[in-house]
Every structure is written in structure tokens, then in C-alpha cells.
XYZ file of C-alpha atoms in Angstrom:
754
model
C 65.986 -42.176 -34.258
C 63.757 -39.250 -33.428
C 61.302 -40.001 -36.284
C 60.990 -43.695 -34.969
C 59.847 -42.159 -31.698
C 57.084 -39.863 -33.111
C 55.734 -42.683 -35.168
C 55.715 -44.894 -32.036
C 53.856 -42.123 -30.081
C 51.291 -41.635 -32.933
C 50.603 -45.233 -33.138
C 50.170 -45.584 -29.380
C 47.791 -42.763 -29.413
C 45.681 -44.129 -32.183
C 45.425 -47.476 -30.423
C 44.129 -45.765 -27.276
C 41.632 -43.950 -29.243
C 40.259 -47.014 -30.645
C 40.293 -49.054 -27.553
C 38.234 -46.267 -25.738
C 35.848 -46.146 -28.784
C 35.517 -49.799 -28.555
C 34.682 -49.953 -24.986
C 32.056 -46.999 -25.075
C 34.133 -44.912 -22.744
C 33.907 -41.897 -25.226
C 31.419 -40.618 -27.349
C 32.597 -38.041 -30.179
C 29.941 -35.551 -30.324
C 28.998 -33.956 -33.685
C 30.397 -30.726 -34.377
C 28.195 -27.748 -33.254
C 27.934 -24.707 -34.910
C 29.421 -21.342 -33.389
C 26.089 -19.768 -33.328
C 24.771 -22.767 -31.286
C 27.527 -22.546 -28.707
C 26.991 -18.888 -28.135
C 23.303 -19.456 -27.632
C 23.904 -22.151 -24.958
C 26.572 -19.916 -23.311
C 29.419 -22.533 -23.876
C 32.897 -20.985 -24.238
C 35.751 -23.132 -25.666
C 38.205 -22.131 -22.830
C 35.920 -23.553 -20.136
C 35.417 -27.306 -19.259
C 32.091 -28.804 -19.526
C 30.493 -28.946 -16.067
C 30.526 -32.523 -14.650
C 27.059 -33.747 -12.874
C 27.319 -36.910 -10.873
C 23.524 -37.528 -10.562
C 21.947 -38.664 -13.749
C 19.735 -36.271 -15.670
C 16.061 -37.570 -15.505
C 13.594 -36.640 -18.202
C 11.329 -33.803 -17.691
C 7.856 -34.466 -16.468
C 5.435 -31.814 -16.028
C 3.808 -31.692 -12.527
C 0.347 -32.368 -13.785
C 1.361 -35.493 -15.330
C 2.758 -37.297 -12.271
C -0.632 -38.587 -11.382
C -1.124 -40.463 -14.667
C -1.066 -44.260 -15.167
C 1.790 -43.939 -17.769
C 3.911 -42.037 -15.192
C 3.278 -44.383 -12.416
C 4.454 -47.331 -14.329
C 7.849 -45.967 -14.822
C 8.393 -44.422 -11.467
C 9.637 -46.018 -8.230
C 7.536 -45.784 -5.018
C 10.447 -43.695 -3.419
C 10.281 -41.313 -6.482
C 6.640 -40.599 -6.224
C 6.804 -40.333 -2.355
C 9.554 -37.507 -3.041
C 7.108 -35.835 -5.383
C 4.391 -35.978 -3.011
C 5.989 -34.553 -0.058
C 7.747 -31.901 -1.936
C 7.190 -28.141 -0.476
C 5.210 -27.280 -3.487
C 3.610 -29.557 -5.947
C 3.171 -26.740 -8.357
C 6.851 -25.411 -8.027
C 6.993 -24.514 -12.008
C 3.568 -22.582 -11.784
C 3.444 -18.901 -13.246
C 0.561 -16.771 -14.000
C 0.591 -17.793 -17.664
C 0.635 -21.577 -16.828
C -1.724 -21.875 -13.632
C -4.051 -18.958 -13.798
C -6.969 -18.614 -15.928
C -7.328 -15.038 -17.123
C -10.474 -15.437 -19.141
C -12.583 -15.023 -15.921
C -10.912 -11.893 -14.878
C -11.291 -10.440 -18.429
C -15.324 -10.873 -18.191
C -15.767 -9.601 -14.530
C -12.937 -7.398 -13.655
C -10.718 -8.357 -10.711
C -13.134 -9.717 -8.047
C -12.373 -11.498 -4.950
C -14.575 -14.144 -3.478
C -14.219 -15.654 0.033
C -15.601 -19.138 0.889
C -18.322 -18.939 3.333
C -17.319 -20.059 6.785
C -18.709 -23.553 7.936
C -19.821 -23.978 11.351
C -17.441 -25.357 13.678
C -14.260 -24.236 11.898
C -11.574 -22.756 13.917
C -10.453 -19.541 12.723
C -7.749 -17.405 14.365
C -8.020 -13.743 15.099
C -5.446 -12.784 12.336
C -7.166 -14.691 9.860
C -10.477 -13.174 10.771
C -9.041 -9.754 10.120
C -7.610 -10.883 6.847
C -11.148 -12.237 5.573
C -12.851 -9.026 6.934
C -10.445 -6.954 5.236
C -11.186 -8.532 1.785
C -14.981 -8.604 2.344
C -14.846 -4.931 3.286
C -12.562 -4.060 0.190
C -13.883 -2.900 -3.189
C -12.544 -6.193 -4.714
C -15.133 -8.531 -2.876
C -17.855 -10.160 -4.500
C -20.387 -12.561 -2.951
C -21.007 -14.249 -6.326
C -18.337 -16.912 -7.130
C -19.613 -16.827 -10.706
C -18.159 -13.126 -10.756
C -14.941 -14.022 -8.958
C -11.417 -13.879 -10.632
C -9.546 -14.834 -7.396
C -10.711 -17.319 -4.464
C -9.721 -17.040 -0.861
C -10.354 -20.002 1.546
C -12.214 -19.509 4.907
C -10.088 -22.186 6.336
C -7.365 -21.064 8.409
C -4.115 -21.721 6.688
C -2.117 -18.967 8.699
C -0.278 -21.548 11.102
C 0.791 -24.727 9.697
C 3.158 -25.527 12.662
C 1.849 -28.967 13.817
C 2.959 -28.181 17.428
C 0.949 -24.794 17.528
C -2.720 -24.744 18.951
C -3.860 -22.659 15.899
C -2.879 -25.534 13.587
C -6.024 -26.878 11.655
C -6.172 -30.490 11.300
C -7.552 -32.518 8.319
C -6.859 -29.428 6.159
C -5.864 -31.629 3.164
C -9.486 -33.411 3.072
C -11.261 -30.197 3.625
C -9.706 -28.347 0.665
C -9.852 -31.255 -1.669
C -13.710 -31.268 -0.932
C -14.308 -27.503 -1.779
C -16.547 -27.302 -4.798
C -14.506 -24.697 -6.535
C -11.138 -25.749 -5.574
C -10.261 -26.864 -9.206
C -6.688 -27.999 -8.097
C -6.211 -24.498 -6.468
C -6.310 -22.585 -9.847
C -7.156 -18.946 -9.189
C -6.896 -19.355 -5.471
C -4.882 -17.298 -2.991
C -3.539 -19.165 0.224
C -2.299 -16.928 3.219
C 0.325 -18.305 5.506
C 2.662 -17.050 8.322
C 4.097 -20.063 9.853
C 5.003 -23.417 8.182
C 6.972 -26.570 9.162
C 7.814 -27.333 12.629
C 10.726 -28.597 14.958
C 13.492 -29.248 14.255
C 13.884 -28.288 10.517
C 10.964 -25.712 10.032
C 10.445 -26.498 6.277
C 8.107 -24.492 4.204
C 5.647 -27.418 3.806
C 2.117 -26.473 4.436
C 0.959 -30.001 5.190
C -1.274 -30.242 2.124
C -1.290 -30.202 -1.461
C -1.792 -26.401 -2.691
C -2.029 -27.411 -6.440
C -2.189 -24.510 -8.579
C -2.711 -21.896 -5.986
C -0.628 -19.043 -5.429
C 0.838 -18.484 -2.007
C 0.935 -15.126 0.068
C 3.439 -16.260 2.544
C 5.577 -15.004 5.342
C 9.348 -16.013 5.634
C 9.444 -17.642 2.055
C 12.809 -18.515 0.484
C 14.048 -17.584 -2.885
C 14.530 -20.973 -3.540
C 10.938 -21.805 -3.054
C 9.614 -18.379 -4.035
C 7.731 -18.480 -7.536
C 8.452 -15.169 -9.228
C 5.417 -13.205 -10.431
C 3.283 -15.847 -8.978
C 3.641 -16.046 -5.183
C 3.694 -12.823 -2.966
C 6.083 -12.453 0.054
C 4.362 -10.774 2.984
C 5.998 -9.855 6.363
C 5.589 -11.710 9.540
C 3.277 -10.095 11.691
C 1.861 -10.502 15.233
C -1.722 -11.261 16.302
C -1.694 -7.872 17.827
C -1.175 -6.161 14.565
C -4.008 -3.635 13.810
C -6.610 -4.482 11.463
C -7.035 -1.139 10.235
C -5.364 2.353 10.412
C -2.261 1.527 12.722
C -0.101 3.780 14.311
C 1.959 6.137 12.227
C 5.899 5.783 12.051
C 8.047 7.363 15.050
C 9.976 9.715 12.781
C 8.585 13.061 13.677
C 11.168 15.341 12.640
C 14.573 14.897 10.649
C 17.688 15.610 12.817
C 20.705 16.751 10.779
C 23.040 14.764 11.105
C 20.788 11.757 11.551
C 22.756 9.911 13.969
C 21.372 8.760 17.217
C 22.645 7.349 20.585
C 23.237 3.717 19.121
C 24.712 2.903 15.781
C 23.496 -0.893 15.567
C 21.030 -2.492 18.194
C 19.283 -5.984 18.371
C 17.625 -7.712 21.354
C 16.045 -11.129 20.965
C 16.406 -14.793 21.577
C 19.399 -16.884 20.996
C 18.921 -20.490 19.750
C 21.734 -22.779 21.136
C 21.213 -25.720 18.718
C 19.197 -26.210 15.436
C 18.355 -24.206 12.426
C 18.748 -20.456 12.809
C 21.041 -20.785 15.836
C 24.465 -19.806 13.882
C 23.995 -16.060 13.243
C 22.486 -15.283 16.732
C 25.007 -17.363 18.392
C 27.934 -15.307 16.811
C 26.394 -11.660 17.574
C 28.535 -11.475 20.675
C 31.611 -11.081 18.715
C 30.226 -7.665 17.262
C 28.677 -6.323 20.497
C 30.796 -3.489 22.175
C 28.259 -2.397 24.692
C 28.678 1.336 23.522
C 27.101 2.126 20.035
C 26.918 -1.432 18.957
C 24.540 -3.277 21.429
C 23.466 -6.866 20.381
C 21.907 -8.467 23.188
C 20.476 -12.110 23.255
C 19.028 -14.463 25.757
C 18.828 -18.192 25.875
C 16.266 -17.923 28.713
C 13.268 -19.110 26.705
C 11.395 -22.513 26.480
C 10.691 -24.853 29.354
C 14.008 -26.729 29.088
C 16.624 -23.871 28.313
C 18.449 -24.589 31.601
C 19.195 -28.035 30.368
C 20.790 -26.930 27.247
C 22.501 -23.781 28.340
C 26.095 -23.217 27.427
C 28.768 -21.377 29.193
C 27.701 -17.805 27.823
C 24.019 -18.011 28.973
C 24.245 -16.411 32.519
C 26.385 -13.576 31.164
C 23.934 -12.889 28.238
C 21.018 -13.054 30.202
C 22.297 -10.559 32.645
C 23.379 -8.276 29.827
C 19.956 -8.636 28.222
C 17.978 -7.295 31.139
C 19.954 -4.004 31.489
C 18.474 -2.659 28.299
C 14.847 -1.612 27.267
C 14.289 -2.785 23.872
C 11.917 0.131 22.868
C 14.369 2.699 24.158
C 17.152 1.082 22.169
C 14.686 0.863 19.192
C 13.939 4.376 19.240
C 17.510 5.776 19.679
C 19.475 3.687 17.018
C 20.351 4.498 13.610
C 20.532 0.875 12.415
C 18.627 -2.268 13.699
C 19.684 -5.880 13.063
C 17.259 -8.137 11.566
C 18.781 -11.686 11.900
C 16.836 -14.693 10.962
C 15.106 -16.750 13.743
C 14.006 -20.258 13.389
C 12.358 -19.097 10.238
C 13.778 -16.646 7.758
C 11.186 -13.604 8.750
C 11.236 -12.059 11.912
C 8.946 -9.520 13.911
C 11.918 -7.271 14.257
C 11.599 -6.405 10.670
C 8.330 -4.507 11.122
C 9.501 -2.953 14.369
C 12.587 -1.361 12.667
C 10.345 0.021 10.168
C 7.962 1.550 12.346
C 10.656 3.108 14.517
C 12.663 4.715 11.625
C 15.383 2.463 12.347
C 17.078 1.365 9.125
C 16.922 -2.573 8.964
C 20.209 -4.510 8.494
C 19.114 -7.570 6.951
C 20.778 -10.830 8.156
C 18.699 -13.572 6.573
C 20.293 -15.447 3.663
C 17.763 -16.468 0.997
C 14.751 -14.538 2.516
C 12.471 -13.418 -0.395
C 11.771 -9.872 1.101
C 8.146 -8.657 1.658
C 6.495 -7.515 -1.383
C 9.889 -7.704 -3.266
C 8.106 -7.608 -6.658
C 7.201 -3.829 -6.050
C 9.422 -2.552 -3.399
C 13.039 -1.483 -3.867
C 14.320 -2.613 -0.620
C 17.824 -1.002 -1.497
C 16.182 2.415 -0.798
C 14.985 1.412 2.996
C 17.322 -1.121 4.290
C 20.881 -2.566 4.279
C 20.950 -6.098 2.843
C 23.844 -8.071 4.670
C 25.255 -11.333 4.338
C 25.257 -13.960 7.539
C 28.656 -15.158 6.455
C 30.150 -11.506 6.648
C 28.762 -10.749 10.227
C 31.903 -9.259 11.536
C 31.988 -6.791 8.662
C 28.393 -5.289 9.404
C 29.706 -2.671 11.907
C 32.207 -1.254 9.532
C 29.669 -1.315 6.633
C 26.946 0.653 8.325
C 29.805 3.286 9.663
C 30.652 3.864 6.280
C 27.244 4.893 4.845
C 27.003 8.730 4.392
C 24.594 10.736 6.467
C 22.703 11.716 3.315
C 22.052 8.238 2.526
C 20.914 7.481 6.144
C 18.377 10.326 6.101
C 16.956 9.032 2.661
C 16.939 5.351 3.977
C 15.091 6.472 7.253
C 12.647 8.629 5.425
C 12.054 5.724 3.248
C 11.254 3.259 6.053
C 8.525 5.529 7.101
C 6.957 5.828 3.785
C 6.957 2.039 3.261
C 5.525 1.449 6.831
C 2.480 3.647 6.458
C 1.950 2.945 2.970
C 2.047 -1.012 3.119
C 2.724 -2.461 6.527
C 0.976 -0.454 9.282
C -2.174 -2.756 9.439
C -3.506 -6.079 8.242
C -5.688 -4.223 5.835
C -2.873 -2.640 4.221
C -0.739 -5.908 4.060
C -3.781 -7.602 2.518
C -4.809 -4.702 0.052
C -1.098 -4.649 -1.273
C -1.305 -8.414 -1.867
C -4.316 -8.126 -3.856
C -3.209 -4.908 -5.743
C 0.038 -6.932 -6.847
C -2.283 -9.626 -8.165
C -4.415 -7.220 -9.979
C -1.479 -5.493 -11.535
C -0.421 -8.897 -12.898
C -4.025 -9.746 -14.123
C -4.588 -6.264 -15.653
C -1.095 -5.616 -16.963
C -1.917 -3.046 -19.443
C -2.871 -0.838 -16.516
C -0.478 -1.833 -13.752
C 1.527 0.502 -11.694
C 5.076 1.680 -12.263
C 7.720 1.334 -9.820
C 7.847 4.811 -9.016
C 4.252 4.629 -8.209
C 4.865 1.999 -5.600
C 8.037 3.466 -4.255
C 7.022 7.017 -3.946
C 4.472 9.048 -1.936
C 1.461 8.303 -1.618
C 2.056 4.799 -2.560
C 0.315 2.032 -4.947
C -2.759 1.786 -2.765
C -3.811 5.341 -3.435
C -2.275 5.804 -6.858
C -4.832 3.761 -9.055
C -3.285 2.938 -12.463
C -7.006 2.538 -14.077
C -7.426 6.496 -13.754
C -4.201 6.851 -16.148
C -1.093 5.566 -17.459
C 0.521 8.752 -17.174
C 2.337 9.908 -14.184
C 1.621 13.587 -14.971
C -2.230 13.088 -14.554
C -1.751 12.484 -10.907
C -1.385 15.360 -8.129
C 1.711 13.584 -6.781
C 4.376 13.570 -9.282
C 4.781 17.168 -10.919
C 8.092 17.663 -9.095
C 9.456 14.314 -9.915
C 8.671 14.783 -13.560
C 9.732 18.478 -13.796
C 6.315 19.768 -14.956
C 3.481 21.889 -13.572
C -0.398 21.529 -13.551
C -2.610 22.743 -16.191
C -2.847 26.689 -15.891
C -6.431 27.126 -15.789
C -9.339 25.463 -13.661
C -12.853 24.063 -14.238
C -15.500 25.387 -11.910
C -18.177 22.843 -10.620
C -21.138 24.651 -9.254
C -23.642 22.306 -7.355
C -27.120 23.552 -7.994
C -30.087 22.234 -6.061
C -32.437 24.932 -6.010
C -34.791 26.024 -9.243
C -33.985 29.057 -10.911
C -36.757 31.687 -10.397
C -34.934 34.677 -10.085
C -32.139 36.739 -11.964
C -30.942 37.946 -8.805
C -30.222 34.476 -7.242
C -26.621 33.875 -5.726
C -25.770 30.996 -8.142
C -26.051 33.698 -11.143
C -23.861 36.218 -9.605
C -21.402 33.555 -8.652
C -21.137 32.065 -12.251
C -20.475 35.891 -13.488
C -17.741 36.270 -10.965
C -16.095 33.043 -11.554
C -16.101 33.434 -15.365
C -14.084 36.742 -15.133
C -11.233 34.842 -13.536
C -8.168 34.632 -15.951
C -7.646 31.262 -14.921
C -11.069 29.688 -15.658
C -11.353 27.349 -18.515
C -14.967 26.410 -18.377
C -17.834 26.368 -15.842
C -19.976 23.026 -15.050
C -23.363 23.527 -13.644
C -24.342 20.300 -11.998
C -28.094 20.323 -11.864
C -29.133 18.110 -8.981
C -32.716 19.318 -8.836
C -35.960 17.571 -9.938
C -37.232 20.793 -11.746
C -36.772 20.909 -15.387
C -33.191 22.336 -16.565
C -33.588 26.070 -17.094
C -33.756 27.534 -20.948
C -30.332 28.514 -22.063
C -31.441 32.148 -22.357
C -31.667 32.025 -18.313
C -27.908 31.736 -17.947
C -25.839 34.681 -17.958
C -23.667 35.211 -21.071
C -20.010 34.431 -20.355
C -16.606 34.618 -22.050
C -15.969 30.693 -21.174
C -18.311 27.859 -21.850
C -21.069 26.958 -19.395
C -22.115 23.261 -19.319
C -25.197 22.187 -17.489
C -25.248 18.439 -16.499
C -27.967 16.620 -14.922
C -26.683 14.948 -11.610
C -26.636 11.127 -11.695
C -29.668 10.005 -9.445
C -29.678 13.423 -7.963
C -27.505 12.448 -4.968
C -24.662 14.165 -3.111
C -22.110 11.919 -4.086
C -22.667 12.700 -7.912
C -20.903 16.147 -7.214
C -17.697 14.034 -6.851
C -18.095 12.033 -9.910
C -15.114 11.817 -12.395
C -16.869 13.706 -15.378
C -15.131 13.453 -18.696
C -16.018 17.027 -19.298
C -13.518 18.118 -16.635
C -10.363 18.427 -18.918
C -8.229 20.567 -16.472
C -6.215 19.399 -13.616
C -7.898 21.755 -10.959
C -11.557 21.647 -10.011
C -12.988 24.636 -8.342
C -15.826 22.981 -6.127
C -18.503 25.578 -5.373
C -22.071 25.418 -3.647
C -24.798 27.309 -5.672
C -24.808 30.033 -2.581
C -21.061 30.713 -2.293
C -20.155 34.183 -2.558
C -16.631 34.937 -3.870
C -15.133 37.563 -6.056
C -13.116 37.064 -8.858
C -9.932 38.330 -7.064
C -10.707 35.630 -4.277
C -10.948 32.907 -6.973
C -7.746 34.038 -8.610
C -5.840 34.150 -5.356
C -6.949 30.602 -4.226
C -5.901 29.056 -7.574
C -2.393 30.608 -7.599
C -1.931 29.006 -4.125
C -3.273 25.794 -5.274
C -0.733 25.602 -8.111
C 2.014 25.580 -5.266
C 0.184 22.836 -3.510
C -1.624 20.681 -6.220
C -2.129 17.604 -4.092
C -4.187 19.326 -1.328
C -7.399 21.023 -0.879
C -6.979 24.762 -0.885
C -9.971 27.048 -0.152
C -11.957 29.432 2.048
C -14.507 28.029 4.678
C -12.495 26.090 7.404
C -13.578 23.750 10.070
C -12.041 21.691 12.628
C -12.568 18.179 14.548
C -11.617 17.600 18.237
C -11.764 14.528 20.614
C -14.656 14.865 22.994
C -13.279 13.071 26.256
C -16.505 12.978 28.043
C -18.415 11.236 25.208
C -15.471 9.334 24.098
C -15.948 10.461 20.249
C -14.957 12.751 17.592
C -16.534 16.122 17.581
C -17.065 18.587 14.600
C -17.031 22.394 15.100
C -17.500 25.519 12.816
C -16.223 27.853 15.487
C -13.252 30.251 14.028
C -10.503 29.472 16.219
C -6.761 29.386 15.952
C -6.526 25.860 13.975
C -8.479 24.112 11.360
C -8.444 20.585 9.871
C -10.885 20.916 6.901
C -11.646 23.234 4.244
C -15.224 22.589 2.914
C -15.829 21.775 -0.726
C -18.485 24.539 -1.106
C -15.468 26.827 -2.065
C -12.211 25.049 -2.625
C -9.920 24.018 -5.294
C -8.459 20.480 -5.617
C -7.297 17.899 -8.360
C -9.558 16.371 -10.486
C -8.029 12.846 -9.511
C -9.813 13.111 -6.141
C -13.165 12.674 -7.975
C -12.022 9.402 -9.377
C -10.442 8.380 -5.983
C -13.653 9.162 -4.083
C -15.818 7.324 -6.815
C -13.736 4.138 -7.064
C -11.835 3.936 -3.822
C -14.193 4.710 -0.996
C -16.745 1.951 -0.213
C -20.371 2.162 -1.065
C -21.514 2.043 2.504
C -19.911 5.562 3.283
C -21.175 6.986 0.055
C -24.586 5.618 0.520
C -24.506 7.228 4.068
C -23.779 10.591 2.508
C -26.579 10.395 -0.035
C -29.279 9.290 2.500
C -28.162 12.090 4.757
C -27.662 14.553 1.945
C -24.844 15.805 4.220
C -21.004 15.193 4.877
C -19.887 14.757 1.425
C -17.318 17.660 2.148
C -16.071 15.921 5.337
C -15.782 12.713 3.482
C -13.511 14.444 0.689
C -11.394 15.897 3.392
C -10.952 12.600 5.215
C -9.959 11.085 1.887
C -7.379 13.832 0.921
C -5.744 13.963 4.301
C -5.741 10.014 4.333
C -3.678 10.108 1.084
C -1.360 13.196 1.695
C -0.806 12.876 5.381
C -1.144 16.758 5.353
C -3.786 19.279 6.318
C -5.664 21.558 3.667
C -4.792 24.967 3.055
C -6.866 27.911 3.957
C -6.644 31.103 2.118
C -7.577 34.720 2.984
C -11.025 35.871 2.403
C -12.792 39.043 2.556
C -13.972 40.160 6.113
C -17.685 40.067 5.419
C -17.450 36.190 4.106
C -18.617 34.561 7.570
C -21.479 36.895 7.978
C -22.698 36.498 4.381
C -22.679 32.957 4.464
C -24.557 32.833 7.709
C -27.050 35.146 6.246
C -27.754 32.822 3.453
C -31.253 31.062 4.015
C -30.455 27.744 2.180
C -30.096 24.465 3.730
C -28.863 21.779 1.134
C -28.382 19.202 3.725
C -31.160 19.476 6.160
C -33.704 18.424 3.211
C -33.319 15.940 0.654
C -31.080 17.167 -2.156
C -33.827 16.683 -4.873
C -36.623 18.589 -3.008
C -36.048 21.685 -4.741
C -37.853 24.041 -2.767
C -37.384 27.885 -2.780
C -34.380 29.183 -1.182
C -36.361 31.366 1.019
C -38.384 28.500 2.448
C -35.671 26.650 4.288
C -33.980 27.552 7.340
C -30.349 28.432 7.396
C -28.088 25.193 7.640
C -25.793 26.982 10.162
C -28.501 27.124 12.569
C -30.021 23.729 12.120
C -29.090 21.523 14.980
C -29.763 18.226 13.129
C -27.234 19.217 10.445
C -24.567 19.319 13.247
C -25.769 16.258 14.855
C -25.344 14.380 11.486
C -21.923 15.751 11.010
C -20.894 14.531 14.284
C -21.933 11.024 13.432
C -20.234 11.243 10.216
C -17.018 11.972 11.675
C -17.123 8.850 13.800
C -18.430 6.757 11.031
C -15.704 7.886 8.753
C -12.947 7.525 11.355
C -13.879 3.885 12.047
C -13.710 2.983 8.390
C -10.144 4.539 8.099
C -9.042 2.924 11.133
C -7.654 6.123 12.567
C -8.436 9.977 12.428
C -6.753 11.068 9.190
C -7.487 14.739 9.652
C -4.366 17.051 10.500
C -4.705 20.431 12.229
C -3.119 23.375 10.913
C -2.646 26.783 12.014
C -1.449 28.191 8.663
C -3.487 30.693 6.636
C -1.906 31.999 3.231
C -2.433 35.658 2.449
C -1.452 37.771 -0.417
C 1.830 39.474 -0.306
C 1.521 43.075 1.188
C -1.882 41.890 2.637
C -2.988 44.751 5.003
C 0.474 46.125 4.984
C 0.711 50.009 5.305
C 1.367 50.696 1.797
C -0.642 52.101 -1.198
C -3.456 49.916 -2.196
C -2.570 50.359 -5.687
C 0.662 48.516 -5.061
C -1.244 45.386 -4.095
C -1.921 42.642 -6.479
C -5.158 41.288 -4.690
C -6.366 44.748 -3.637
C -10.011 43.549 -3.774
C -9.592 41.207 -1.138
C -9.015 44.002 1.243
C -11.680 46.333 -0.052
C -14.748 44.075 0.433
């Protein structure tokens, strides 16, 4: 009986299989090898996913306009393709960017000339001015690797007064458009009420986007660049420093978590802000919203509006911002928010609540070191989460907000240059920056990877790598006077420097039109003496990155400097502890002249200083490369025309990089009098005049010399966007300096004897 049942079951099952096969309801797949299954990720214990929509064949974006494609695609499908957010959604650097142009000419950026009558916002003017003033700019489109439109694409909200109409036609008519290939489009606002999509209203083709509030869904990795949303008041250059003046331990402030902003009653972006009142406790968690915005807010207000508005008006936003440990950054109508940059500057650790937002410069910045990334769906857990963060971590997060703000976000210039540097790293991948260079001081804008691929060649990473700079220095003596006597200061200086135990070699930079002196005219020394003719005989040539400089440290000297071997040794030992700074002897200072409303320069010996002149100073050789390749030609040409101010410009550069003052070291008592007694003025006369040293007036007494330096100070400050020089009251002396002990017990005894 049991056997009959089994046979009937088998017979029924077989009949069902045959019936299903006949009707086409089941297809028997061919067996696949285990290797194929492992490659596709299929696991036998998991059911195959079921997709309700049919799978359309893949059609490349650039085939959608062909006749063959249009025959087989319905009008609705074509309309959906044309109105998609990005037609080039699949674009990547290897498919939509022409590298060949960049390989020929390097990374140069061309800005289309502005057409008469084109409306351009102030923010976009600042972007274009930054590019045109950068070292990347070229006025020749034939030399360009990247193209930027002069058409204002920042605000693509059709309800905005800044919206540019007929942009689609204008872009397509550009002679170099080439479907957007090698083009970069900047955008802050896209879409409009009510859905605020990321559509720009025109076909961007194969162009890259530098876009604020871009979603991870529409962001094309390693092709687009996510930039922060910034206001029209954001400074073009310079920008304020971060508000963290000192580190408080423990790092807690009056409030734990704050927010103050608009509440949207309906529509996109309303969910999170409408729920903030659940977390607000009016004590250490203060989350304030108001629905009092827009023309018709009273028509749409809900039961909480009046109470929220009253609470909102009780608190001052800036006071909250500066006195809170964490700042909530929820999404608004769009994913990005002005609160993001405000929190960074205030050293208030951002707590991000904007699901799907591709954070600014996410390609290079590790935001886990500077922000808390939350989830809008877990709002009620946010207070518990931030309270659980250890105070050491809070301090680290806070410090990183200040670094990132000052390195990449404090001005329009830094935002634009960071964008360009990111793209350059993609184009010149063999010399791109590491994550450490981007995420540690001084940041990617000042750490140029073309200088070296090894972090140990820069002055900023010795502590991180656990190494020390090279134990010797190269002296570079700037010679502008003919060699007419064996008693000239340059020869005495050369002998004194050569006796230093730390001297590896001496380079004499001959910036004089007279012929090079014969070899026998130079004194015999125990270290190599290399004489180099200056390039074009200009002042800036003293800071060229000469390949003959093989040490990390450079001892820069004027030909009339008077230093002893002991002073040279002591200065170098100090520099070894501060390799990123200028360390030296002659100090100067700057001040703000409120009557003339300009910066002033002074050589008076006072209780503070902000510059150490490069006539007797030690610094890292990387600053030669930075001076030559980072600074604009306009500043270097000014220095060369005046034959003056090159030392001031180097101090501006190093202070802008380090955010620190130089270091003055002890010198012999007679140094000032000796220097003032020298009767040479390398700067009041052209550098290549080469007149006799005794025929020129002292530079210290020359009024034109100081007038020029005042002008330089203000010109340099204008280019940097702010005054980068930092005052200091610190001077480093040898241990036992002038102590009442035997001179024989002192290591640098000669400094006191002289």
C-alpha cells in the first residue's frame, strides 16, 4: 500500500514538471561551475532576488541620440533620459576626460571671456577671480587642461533673482564646449520648490560638477567634487581664523548640543527639523526652530509655532555657537546647510543629520576625525551618543575642525583652489598627495606633491614619521658686489661658516654682472665651495630650488653678514627643534598704522618681533620650492623690480604656512652696531649694478629703502587676504647664557665674549 502511494506521488510530480515546461513557466538553467557562482557572489543557501521591473538592455549615454536608438525607444523613455539629473551619470575620469592635453601642457585652467550683458553674481565673480589669479590660470585655451564657464551657474533655482535664463542655448553655443569634456561647472543651488531636485536645467554633458548639497546617489566618485554651501558674504581671500584660541581641559562648554534655524512645516526637509523639539531640554541640549519665515507663514503655522518662536527669540545664536561642544547640522530644503561652515569655524564639533549628503571634499578629507555622522532616523539617540564621546576624542575633533576650516574652507579662494588641486591630483596621479598630506597640518594647498613623493622631504612630517632632519646645513651666500679685496666681509663670513661642525657645503650665489672671481681668489676651506651664477641676476633667484642644495636646512646669508662660527652652530641646533620655522638673528616687526590705515614696517629693537630677515637665517629648503612655485609672478616681479623685500615675502609665506612666528636666537652684543656700520645697500640700487661696497650709502639709513618695504608689506598682505605675520616675544638663548658661572662651563661661550 505504501509503495503504491510513493509511485503515485512521483508520477504526479513528474506530470507537473512536464506541464510547466510545456507552458513555458519554468526554464531549466544550465549548470554553472562553482567558480562562476563564487565570482558573482551567489550563495546556494540564499534565494535569488526577484525584480518586478523588466531588465532593459544597457545603452551607453552617448548612444541615446543616435537614429538606431530612437527607433526602438518610446517618446516617454526618451523624455525620461533627457530630463534626468545628469545625462553623463556614468562619467568617470577615464571615460569622460581627455588626459592627453594635460600631459602636453600640464594642469592649466582656462576661463571663458565674459560676454557683454551677462549677469554674474558676486560669488561667481569671486570664483573666477580666484582662478584667474592662481598659478593654474592660462589665457590661452590651446594650453588648457580644464575649462571653466564665465556663465554664472551657481544658482539654478528658477525662483531666484540670480537665475540665468537660456543657459542651455548659451552653453551649447560655446566654441570649446565639446559636450562638456574637460569642463568644470560650479553650482551652489539646484532645483526649486517643492522637490528641490539636483537638476541644473541644462545638459552638462561630460562636464565635471563642483557642487554643493550633492547627494551620494548623484555624486560621481572621483569625477565630481562636493563643495560646501557658502554665503555671498563669504570672503574671497584670507578669511577669519577659527575661534579656538586655547584648548580647555576638559573640553566641555556651557552647552552640549545646540541648533538654531528655520523649521519647515511641510515639504522636503521638514521631517528632521519638525522632530527636534523631542530632544530639546532647554538646559545643555538647546535645539531651537522657528516657523516665522516666508510671506505666508501664519497661514500654515501649526500648534507649536507660537511657543517655538518665543523660545527661539530668547537665545543669541553666536553665543550658543561659541559656547557649545557639539552643533547639530540638520538638512534644510537641500542637503547642505550654512550651519556646517559656521560650526567648523566656531570649533563646535558638527553633528551631521543629512542622510545621503556627500560631504564636502569627501574624496580627500576624513570627516570621522572632525565630525559626528548621525542618522536622521535615529534622532532620539543623538544626545546619548554625543555624551558618550570621551573628552580626549572631543579635543581631537575640535582641533581638527580648526585645521580643516583654515586649510580649506575659510575663503572662496581656498574652496576653489582645493577643488582644482583635487582635480590636478587625479590628472597627475603619479604625483598626487597622500591622505596624510590632506588631513594634517599644513594641508594639501601648501604641501605640493610635485616637490617630492616622500613625506620626509617636507618640514612638517618629521614627528609623524619619527625621523629627524638631515644633521647638516647648506650655506647660501648672496653675493652682489665684485671681489676687489681679500678683506671683504664675504670672505671672512665664508671662513667662519666653513668652520661650523654642521656645515656640509657653501654655495655662493653670484648675482653680479662682473665676471666670476678666479678659483684662487676664494679662501681654502674644509667643505666644498660652489659658485653659481644667479638666474637673470634678480633678487628672487636667491630662493630658487637649486639641485645643488642637498641638505634639509639652508643657512641664508647676505654677503655683509657678520657671524661667528659659534653663532652659526647655535642657530642650527635651535632650528633642528623647529624645522618648519625660520630661525635666525636680525628681527623686524610689523604694526597697524591707524592714522594711515595701512600696515607699517619697523626695524626698531622692541619687546616683540614678527620677522627674521633672511640675511642671517636658517629654514627648510622646501620653502625655496614653495616660494618659486606657489607665489604668483606679480609678487616676485615686484621684488625683482625693487631689488628689495624678498626677505619680507619669505616671512609672509612661512608664517602663512605654519600659522606661527619665526624664532629669534641670541647674537653677540655688537651685532646691531656692526650691521649698521656696513656701508652697502643691496636694495637701494639695482642688484646687478655691482658698484664698489664703499660707494653706496647704508641701507639702514636710506629712507627709500623703508618706504619700499612699507609698500611691500601692504601689497603682500593684500594678496594673502590677511596679515599672516605673527608677533612673538620669545628669544632662545643658550643654557647658562650670562649666568654667573665660569665661562669654561658654557657650550656657546664665544657668544658672550664677543
